């Protein structure tokens, strides 16, 4: 029998009328012949109110008690929802996280699901009930109530859909789907008909606000199609599945992470172990590090820049001060007036010129790029916050995101899950043994057929990156990884990019021409590089991956020359001679996580 999981977020159950409307939706799905599990969040801003209440009695409420408190929000909604279904003449049973057997670890306020036992839910469904499940909560080994982190009901919904072999997971929310960018920021944003898991994962982690990023990790891992749709109408929303909306468009969405802060550690001794020490200290203090950039150093010193959420800057700065001493760096600078603008799209992995087009649009809008990092399917730049909205608009415009691509996919039915019943059964059994949210890495790879071009001391002004990558594209050179570091060790901006080694000579020539044209102080080209990449799901919620990579390299006495991170991949560049050795050690380090 078909089974659907329907999740209703806070705004969709904000008052009694809305709860009744949601109950009617669930009943309609049951009348369509489906078994229905409804996952609900706390009503309206209830969770915020509870957080607020806690703050009024304590400056630092114990995390365990926070979870005890926050979980009550969902308990209210499930009970009311079950009553609503009853009042409409149908059967429903509400369950808390503990009652439905959602086992988590004990990291209060951000617990991870370990296992879910489907038996009780299945029994209730078989008896004709609509099961109303409390989102966001679980229980640890000692029967303590835990919560999954803000926005965690999405994760509950997708995890239940995975375990119950649901045909789909519907996310009913106050927007009618996933947009090319946040429509509250840009009214010209367009609703996507579908989007791939990887794209959604990058966008969600960039704060696209539609879904909790961990829920997308689950969906990808267990191949659960997600239908994001309006809770106030029955119109078709956006399907999150295995493929993108368009096969030809390079970019499917853009995002602005408004409140970022940048830290640059200057003059870090360019030797094994430095990055490992720095980021371990940050992790110990639980600081969320994003957008790590390390460019090629000079005179045995390199700069490492990274961003943190603006509100964590003061805490981060204290840790960085310690790190500076420990590694013997020259010092650090900080700026809390920056925002990150990113574009995401599976298509860019196969097309050239995407970065250049983004940089040109920013240059034409008079916007200076402070930092650049790229991954296979994402390009992020750091800009001054005052220009962030203009930057978002410029990139949205240049990739015509407001227009539906001519080859946009249309869907009528939720696609069948690719995993066979047997595959899913096996997964569910495995889940009982292992941690459901365990980091799963898809690949650890070495590419040693690349070369690197570095321009040091480039003028820090709008249009520079655009001109550089236009010239490179014109010469027919395929650019892989781009790193632009913040004002370098001696107050110099550096741009590095990697290219196929076969194009080394051509790239060198372009670099020399650029040097003449733009007062670039130094051009450093090298064929002596090896790039190591670790990719997979969960890199964002497992910062340990980047740290693990740095640790392995430090232990092997291998120097990290360049770093570049994204949600789905961490890249580091080392000397060619060390490539193999680094690969073998990383494979050993992460062997348990490889799937
Ligand atoms: N009520 C929780 C929150 O506001 C969980 C959720 O809504 O997903 O974060
Ligand atoms: Mg929510």
XYZ file of C-alpha atoms and ligand atoms in Angstrom:
605
model
C 0.000 0.000 0.000
C 1.250 3.475 -0.850
C 2.543 5.426 2.090
C 3.094 9.140 2.327
C 4.772 11.216 5.006
C 3.365 14.739 5.203
C 5.252 17.306 7.221
C 3.608 20.537 8.361
C 5.893 23.309 9.552
C 5.170 25.844 12.279
C 3.346 28.364 10.082
C 1.147 25.581 8.688
C -0.141 24.670 12.157
C -0.036 28.169 13.629
C -3.695 28.258 14.727
C -6.688 25.924 15.145
C -8.017 26.656 11.646
C -4.714 25.768 10.077
C -4.472 22.604 12.124
C -7.901 21.593 10.851
C -6.870 22.402 7.282
C -3.767 20.237 7.665
C -5.874 17.446 9.151
C -8.146 17.614 6.099
C -5.141 17.236 3.821
C -4.033 14.155 5.681
C -7.540 12.699 5.489
C -7.721 13.376 1.749
C -4.472 11.511 1.235
C -5.868 8.586 3.220
C -9.023 8.637 1.125
C -6.784 8.461 -1.942
C -5.793 5.049 -0.683
C -2.549 5.893 1.086
C -1.282 5.220 4.539
C -0.482 8.592 6.079
C 2.089 9.689 8.625
C 1.926 13.355 9.551
C 4.957 15.029 11.094
C 4.334 18.355 12.790
C 6.423 21.193 14.128
C 5.558 23.400 17.057
C 2.755 25.903 16.403
C 3.858 29.200 14.872
C 6.739 30.746 16.754
C 6.254 28.567 19.772
C 9.810 27.259 19.779
C 11.141 30.834 19.682
C 8.915 31.743 22.621
C 10.222 28.794 24.589
C 13.810 29.796 23.823
C 12.935 33.261 24.983
C 11.378 32.000 28.209
C 14.487 29.986 28.976
C 16.628 33.063 28.467
C 14.534 34.895 31.035
C 15.315 32.438 33.791
C 18.896 31.594 32.916
C 21.872 32.966 31.012
C 23.054 29.490 30.184
C 20.270 26.958 30.505
C 21.563 23.374 30.630
C 21.180 21.780 27.187
C 19.312 18.816 28.626
C 16.676 21.089 30.126
C 16.479 23.078 26.908
C 15.446 19.905 25.108
C 12.974 19.032 27.828
C 11.441 22.456 27.247
C 11.614 22.716 23.450
C 10.145 19.284 22.841
C 6.892 20.404 24.468
C 6.094 22.602 21.467
C 5.720 19.605 19.181
C 3.828 17.663 21.813
C 1.138 20.342 21.799
C 0.821 20.201 18.005
C 0.596 16.434 17.684
C -2.146 16.209 20.273
C -4.173 18.982 18.642
C -3.651 17.505 15.193
C -4.869 14.091 16.338
C -7.913 15.715 17.929
C -8.594 17.599 14.701
C -8.547 14.359 12.693
C -10.913 12.781 15.229
C -13.284 15.710 15.071
C -13.497 15.246 11.300
C -14.536 11.654 11.867
C -11.309 9.744 11.269
C -8.864 7.795 13.401
C -5.537 9.228 14.476
C -2.924 8.529 17.127
C -0.250 11.009 18.166
C 3.249 9.876 19.141
C 6.208 11.621 20.713
C 9.736 10.894 19.510
C 10.219 8.424 22.339
C 6.941 6.662 21.641
C 7.840 6.054 18.027
C 11.286 4.843 18.947
C 13.477 7.602 17.564
C 16.771 6.880 19.276
C 19.398 9.585 19.192
C 22.797 10.220 20.668
C 23.005 12.457 23.736
C 24.173 15.692 22.165
C 21.327 17.779 23.486
C 19.934 20.520 21.215
C 21.623 18.989 18.161
C 21.189 15.268 18.596
C 21.708 12.834 15.742
C 19.314 10.047 14.973
C 20.773 6.610 15.631
C 17.808 4.446 14.792
C 14.066 4.422 14.349
C 11.883 1.450 15.032
C 9.060 1.324 12.544
C 7.019 -1.388 14.264
C 4.647 0.683 16.325
C 3.938 3.118 13.506
C 3.322 0.255 11.092
C 0.935 -1.406 13.512
C -1.047 1.802 13.980
C -1.168 2.391 10.223
C -2.341 -1.154 9.612
C -5.213 -0.494 12.014
C -6.354 2.392 9.833
C -4.927 5.264 11.854
C -3.357 8.408 10.589
C -0.183 8.557 12.648
C 0.723 11.990 13.943
C 4.421 12.133 14.761
C 6.164 14.833 16.756
C 8.967 16.349 14.715
C 12.351 17.468 15.966
C 12.627 15.150 18.975
C 13.963 11.815 20.076
C 15.246 10.005 23.097
C 18.721 8.912 24.127
C 19.897 5.702 25.753
C 19.059 7.001 29.220
C 15.550 8.015 28.137
C 16.454 11.698 28.136
C 14.480 13.772 25.670
C 16.661 15.197 22.912
C 16.047 17.564 19.986
C 17.596 17.529 16.537
C 18.516 21.191 16.163
C 16.361 24.080 14.965
C 14.345 23.153 11.921
C 14.789 19.491 12.776
C 11.239 18.394 11.964
C 12.239 18.112 8.315
C 14.837 15.580 9.342
C 12.263 13.627 11.341
C 9.974 13.571 8.311
C 12.575 12.390 5.828
C 14.035 9.853 8.233
C 10.575 8.406 8.859
C 9.907 8.325 5.125
C 13.159 6.424 4.620
C 12.510 3.869 7.326
C 8.830 3.356 6.502
C 9.584 2.895 2.788
C 7.327 5.847 2.015
C 6.720 6.626 -1.629
C 7.297 10.287 -0.954
C 7.879 12.827 1.725
C 5.751 15.934 1.342
C 6.949 19.090 3.018
C 3.954 21.385 3.453
C 5.111 24.886 4.100
C 4.234 28.555 3.706
C 5.973 28.857 0.340
C 4.828 26.893 -2.664
C 8.128 25.311 -3.516
C 11.852 25.859 -3.852
C 12.836 29.089 -5.557
C 15.882 30.154 -7.539
C 16.639 32.430 -4.616
C 14.724 33.700 -1.588
C 11.708 35.560 -3.070
C 11.586 37.819 -0.028
C 14.959 39.160 -1.079
C 14.431 39.142 -4.835
C 10.855 39.331 -6.076
C 11.970 38.093 -9.504
C 12.882 34.692 -8.001
C 11.212 31.769 -9.809
C 9.838 28.521 -8.491
C 11.764 25.477 -9.710
C 9.843 22.459 -10.969
C 12.533 20.173 -9.627
C 16.014 20.262 -8.154
C 18.625 17.603 -7.445
C 19.625 16.491 -3.960
C 23.147 17.856 -4.375
C 21.953 21.261 -5.493
C 19.395 21.428 -2.702
C 22.009 20.345 -0.183
C 24.321 23.163 -1.193
C 21.466 25.684 -1.206
C 20.001 24.501 2.101
C 23.407 24.684 3.733
C 23.772 28.190 2.369
C 20.724 29.126 4.360
C 18.130 28.932 1.583
C 15.717 28.512 4.470
C 13.441 26.002 2.774
C 14.696 22.872 4.438
C 17.014 21.650 7.142
C 20.189 20.538 5.384
C 20.467 17.310 7.325
C 17.097 16.233 5.991
C 18.430 16.477 2.439
C 21.432 14.360 3.386
C 19.039 11.676 4.537
C 16.906 11.960 1.438
C 19.899 11.540 -0.829
C 21.307 8.684 1.163
C 18.048 6.733 1.122
C 16.727 8.027 -2.192
C 13.565 9.575 -0.769
C 11.797 11.930 -3.223
C 10.700 15.113 -1.466
C 7.805 17.232 -2.621
C 7.986 20.760 -1.213
C 4.557 22.356 -1.557
C 2.198 24.911 -0.103
C 0.141 23.879 2.869
C -2.533 26.357 1.843
C -3.311 25.018 -1.622
C -3.082 21.798 -3.598
C -0.874 23.074 -6.382
C 2.202 21.216 -7.430
C 5.367 22.325 -5.717
C 9.019 21.458 -6.274
C 10.325 17.934 -6.456
C 13.695 17.245 -4.862
C 15.076 14.126 -6.496
C 18.074 12.688 -8.283
C 18.239 15.141 -11.187
C 18.220 18.856 -11.916
C 15.499 20.920 -13.504
C 17.506 21.569 -16.644
C 20.191 19.547 -18.359
C 21.710 22.621 -19.993
C 21.468 25.487 -17.491
C 24.771 25.879 -15.620
C 23.162 27.365 -12.521
C 19.870 26.533 -10.792
C 19.933 28.859 -7.840
C 21.700 31.655 -6.015
C 21.944 32.422 -2.334
C 23.029 35.141 -0.016
C 24.443 34.390 3.412
C 24.123 37.838 4.804
C 25.694 37.878 8.209
C 29.159 36.502 7.784
C 32.436 37.560 9.287
C 35.885 37.003 7.843
C 39.020 36.128 9.713
C 42.400 36.062 8.020
C 45.345 34.565 9.846
C 48.399 36.164 8.350
C 51.850 34.773 7.897
C 51.081 31.227 8.961
C 54.297 29.174 8.717
C 53.830 27.226 5.491
C 54.623 23.859 6.990
C 52.822 20.659 7.900
C 50.412 20.850 10.813
C 49.455 24.518 10.799
C 45.925 24.157 9.439
C 45.346 21.104 11.561
C 46.199 23.038 14.725
C 44.066 26.034 13.779
C 40.895 24.196 12.849
C 41.115 21.737 15.709
C 41.077 24.642 18.121
C 38.029 26.079 16.357
C 36.238 22.730 16.466
C 36.963 22.267 20.152
C 35.125 25.528 20.813
C 32.332 24.416 18.465
C 32.700 27.361 16.125
C 31.055 26.880 12.760
C 33.748 27.455 10.195
C 32.737 28.011 6.616
C 34.477 28.937 3.374
C 38.080 28.063 4.188
C 40.571 29.500 1.737
C 44.282 29.064 1.727
C 46.270 30.313 -1.181
C 49.859 29.671 -2.205
C 52.274 31.170 0.266
C 55.361 33.288 -0.156
C 58.614 33.215 1.761
C 57.458 30.170 3.701
C 54.405 31.941 4.994
C 50.796 31.635 3.886
C 47.553 33.285 4.818
C 44.501 31.286 5.768
C 41.107 32.934 5.598
C 37.756 31.607 6.612
C 34.324 32.853 7.468
C 32.221 32.300 10.570
C 28.681 33.463 11.352
C 28.813 37.103 12.418
C 27.486 36.321 15.874
C 30.317 33.882 16.502
C 33.051 36.340 15.568
C 34.024 37.476 19.033
C 34.223 33.909 20.278
C 36.173 32.900 17.172
C 38.584 35.809 17.516
C 39.599 34.616 20.986
C 40.350 31.149 19.658
C 42.231 32.588 16.717
C 44.425 34.633 19.036
C 45.480 31.378 20.694
C 45.968 29.700 17.324
C 48.200 32.541 16.133
C 50.489 31.935 19.091
C 50.482 28.184 18.784
C 51.417 28.082 15.114
C 53.659 31.141 15.233
C 51.659 33.218 12.749
C 52.155 36.956 12.298
C 48.679 38.005 13.398
C 45.132 38.191 12.161
C 42.562 40.565 10.776
C 38.794 40.435 10.960
C 35.812 42.021 9.262
C 32.203 41.558 10.296
C 30.695 43.516 7.420
C 30.757 40.815 4.788
C 28.252 38.562 3.044
C 28.635 35.487 0.953
C 26.976 35.188 -2.443
C 26.885 31.771 -4.058
C 25.595 30.196 -7.219
C 24.845 26.493 -7.396
C 24.226 24.135 -10.290
C 25.116 20.617 -11.371
C 25.524 21.978 -14.891
C 28.617 23.996 -14.048
C 30.608 20.830 -13.497
C 30.594 20.290 -17.258
C 30.661 23.802 -18.614
C 33.419 26.353 -18.908
C 33.030 30.060 -18.370
C 30.510 29.908 -15.531
C 32.826 31.517 -12.976
C 33.853 34.162 -15.436
C 30.236 35.055 -16.128
C 29.512 35.406 -12.429
C 32.571 37.578 -11.836
C 31.781 39.775 -14.858
C 28.252 40.420 -13.653
C 29.604 41.534 -10.291
C 32.229 43.736 -11.920
C 29.613 45.392 -14.104
C 27.608 46.148 -10.996
C 30.710 47.769 -9.476
C 31.072 45.118 -6.786
C 34.476 44.118 -5.459
C 35.116 40.434 -4.771
C 37.074 39.885 -1.558
C 37.417 36.115 -1.602
C 36.492 33.240 -3.932
C 36.071 29.531 -3.407
C 34.657 26.982 -5.779
C 33.555 23.385 -5.756
C 32.252 21.197 -8.555
C 28.778 22.651 -8.322
C 29.148 25.899 -6.394
C 30.975 29.190 -6.655
C 31.008 31.445 -3.624
C 32.340 34.954 -3.312
C 32.656 37.217 -0.327
C 31.561 40.830 -0.772
C 30.963 43.854 1.412
C 27.578 43.510 3.141
C 26.288 46.856 1.863
C 26.564 45.474 -1.674
C 25.246 41.984 -0.989
C 21.727 42.445 -2.305
C 22.962 44.131 -5.468
C 25.394 41.254 -5.906
C 22.654 38.657 -5.515
C 20.509 40.473 -8.070
C 23.403 40.733 -10.524
C 24.162 37.012 -10.476
C 20.489 36.016 -10.558
C 20.113 38.209 -13.637
C 23.220 37.068 -15.471
C 22.197 33.416 -15.300
C 18.600 34.302 -16.282
C 17.323 32.490 -13.233
C 14.018 34.348 -13.482
C 13.324 32.571 -16.772
C 12.282 28.978 -17.083
C 14.918 27.082 -19.057
C 13.595 25.818 -22.400
C 14.415 22.232 -21.444
C 13.028 22.411 -17.904
C 11.842 19.054 -16.625
C 8.160 18.582 -15.948
C 6.820 15.891 -13.675
C 3.319 14.681 -12.925
C 3.907 11.769 -10.638
C 6.478 11.335 -7.939
C 9.102 9.048 -9.476
C 9.394 5.591 -8.045
C 12.178 5.139 -5.565
C 15.162 3.656 -7.304
C 16.236 1.568 -4.376
C 14.509 -1.787 -4.407
C 12.520 -2.978 -1.442
C 15.370 -5.351 -0.628
C 17.909 -2.510 -0.683
C 15.783 -0.487 1.678
C 15.191 -3.425 3.983
C 18.904 -3.949 4.158
C 19.450 -0.290 4.899
C 16.948 -0.396 7.698
C 18.669 -3.401 9.216
C 22.029 -1.707 8.878
C 20.584 1.323 10.554
C 19.880 -0.636 13.661
C 23.544 -1.459 13.851
C 25.028 1.833 12.828
C 24.353 5.466 13.325
C 21.813 6.613 10.726
C 23.494 9.912 10.328
C 26.942 8.510 10.126
C 29.150 10.337 7.753
C 29.161 8.586 4.423
C 31.878 9.462 1.997
C 31.455 8.622 -1.630
C 34.958 9.249 -2.811
C 38.502 9.981 -1.806
C 40.376 10.917 -4.905
C 43.718 12.125 -6.120
C 44.121 14.094 -9.296
C 47.722 14.442 -10.285
C 47.227 15.588 -13.834
C 46.671 19.198 -12.916
C 48.808 22.297 -12.769
C 48.394 25.556 -10.924
C 48.604 29.211 -11.881
C 48.939 31.836 -9.164
C 48.793 35.579 -9.618
C 50.070 37.381 -6.556
C 49.694 41.028 -5.728
C 46.771 41.680 -8.008
C 44.962 44.996 -7.620
C 42.003 44.498 -5.277
C 39.359 46.171 -7.416
C 36.119 45.242 -9.157
C 36.537 43.416 -12.422
C 39.910 41.844 -11.817
C 38.670 38.288 -11.359
C 36.323 38.723 -14.305
C 39.161 39.844 -16.593
C 41.430 37.042 -15.439
C 38.911 34.295 -16.088
C 37.718 35.835 -19.331
C 41.272 35.738 -20.648
C 41.654 32.164 -19.448
C 38.372 31.085 -21.042
C 39.273 32.838 -24.286
C 42.399 30.734 -24.484
C 40.171 27.657 -24.225
C 41.554 26.651 -20.828
C 39.371 24.605 -18.529
C 39.539 25.910 -14.971
C 38.892 23.521 -12.112
C 39.447 24.910 -8.636
C 39.567 28.661 -7.991
C 40.879 30.237 -4.842
C 41.068 33.933 -4.234
C 42.505 34.764 -0.885
C 41.870 37.853 1.095
C 44.591 40.514 1.014
C 47.694 38.435 1.324
C 50.584 38.311 3.737
C 52.093 41.541 2.502
C 48.773 43.158 1.800
C 48.424 41.389 -1.510
C 45.463 39.658 -3.035
C 46.244 36.376 -4.722
C 44.234 34.396 -7.234
C 45.063 30.767 -7.899
C 43.404 28.273 -10.153
C 44.062 24.757 -11.238
C 43.971 23.585 -14.840
C 44.674 20.358 -16.736
C 48.446 19.885 -16.924
C 48.207 19.552 -20.702
C 47.210 23.210 -20.808
C 50.033 24.401 -18.619
C 52.023 26.224 -21.314
C 48.967 27.975 -22.669
C 47.944 29.034 -19.177
C 51.409 30.315 -18.408
C 51.263 32.520 -21.469
C 47.901 33.939 -20.492
C 49.211 34.600 -16.989
C 52.190 36.532 -18.342
C 49.937 38.663 -20.508
C 47.710 39.327 -17.522
C 50.729 40.335 -15.511
C 51.611 43.027 -18.045
C 48.076 44.202 -18.422
C 47.139 44.483 -14.738
C 50.222 45.246 -12.693
C 50.238 41.808 -11.159
C 53.360 41.664 -9.004
C 54.258 38.027 -9.402
C 53.159 35.065 -11.420
C 53.887 31.659 -9.955
C 53.025 28.656 -12.050
C 53.634 25.093 -11.053
C 53.131 21.653 -12.479
C 54.153 20.218 -9.181
C 50.723 19.831 -7.611
C 48.416 17.055 -6.567
C 44.837 17.670 -5.545
C 43.160 15.476 -2.975
C 39.426 15.547 -2.578
C 37.134 13.949 -0.082
C 33.502 14.083 -1.091
C 30.324 12.778 0.355
C 27.309 13.528 2.420
C 27.508 15.106 5.793
C 30.675 17.126 5.387
C 28.926 20.188 6.679
C 27.560 18.578 9.795
C 30.802 16.674 10.247
C 33.459 19.403 10.277
C 35.702 16.621 11.418
C 36.378 15.694 7.792
C 38.433 18.763 6.977
C 40.180 18.467 10.321
C 40.764 14.758 9.760
C 42.366 15.497 6.421
C 44.637 18.134 7.920
C 45.603 15.784 10.715
C 46.551 12.970 8.381
C 48.669 15.301 6.310
C 50.330 16.757 9.380
C 51.130 13.309 10.734
C 52.732 12.391 7.418
C 54.633 15.640 7.383
C 52.962 16.758 4.175
C 52.477 20.470 3.663
C 49.065 21.803 2.612
C 49.492 24.414 -0.107
C 45.913 25.267 -0.910
C 42.536 24.586 0.671
C 39.026 25.012 -0.605
C 35.832 23.678 0.976
C 32.144 23.207 0.170
C 29.173 21.264 1.537
C 29.956 18.245 -0.558
C 33.702 18.262 -0.868
C 36.951 19.314 0.757
C 39.894 19.911 -1.577
C 43.516 20.294 -0.613
C 46.530 20.781 -2.825
C 49.914 19.315 -1.915
C 53.183 18.762 -3.804
C 52.925 16.035 -6.483
C 55.488 13.840 -4.852
C 53.337 13.582 -1.729
C 50.079 12.876 -3.557
C 50.084 9.080 -3.452
C 51.193 8.874 0.138
C 48.488 11.354 1.166
C 45.841 9.401 -0.718
C 46.734 6.111 0.934
C 46.682 7.640 4.415
C 43.353 9.324 3.852
C 41.832 6.130 2.563
C 43.011 4.470 5.733
C 41.737 7.243 7.968
C 38.266 7.309 6.421
C 37.906 3.635 5.492
C 34.971 3.169 7.846
C 33.060 6.018 6.296
C 33.446 5.013 2.672
C 30.288 3.587 1.155
N 9.998 23.576 16.179
C 11.371 23.393 15.852
C 11.975 24.714 15.431
O 11.324 25.723 15.384
C 11.562 22.340 14.813
C 11.003 22.665 13.446
O 10.194 23.556 13.283
O 11.396 22.013 12.500
O 13.147 24.770 15.159
Mg 10.667 24.855 10.812
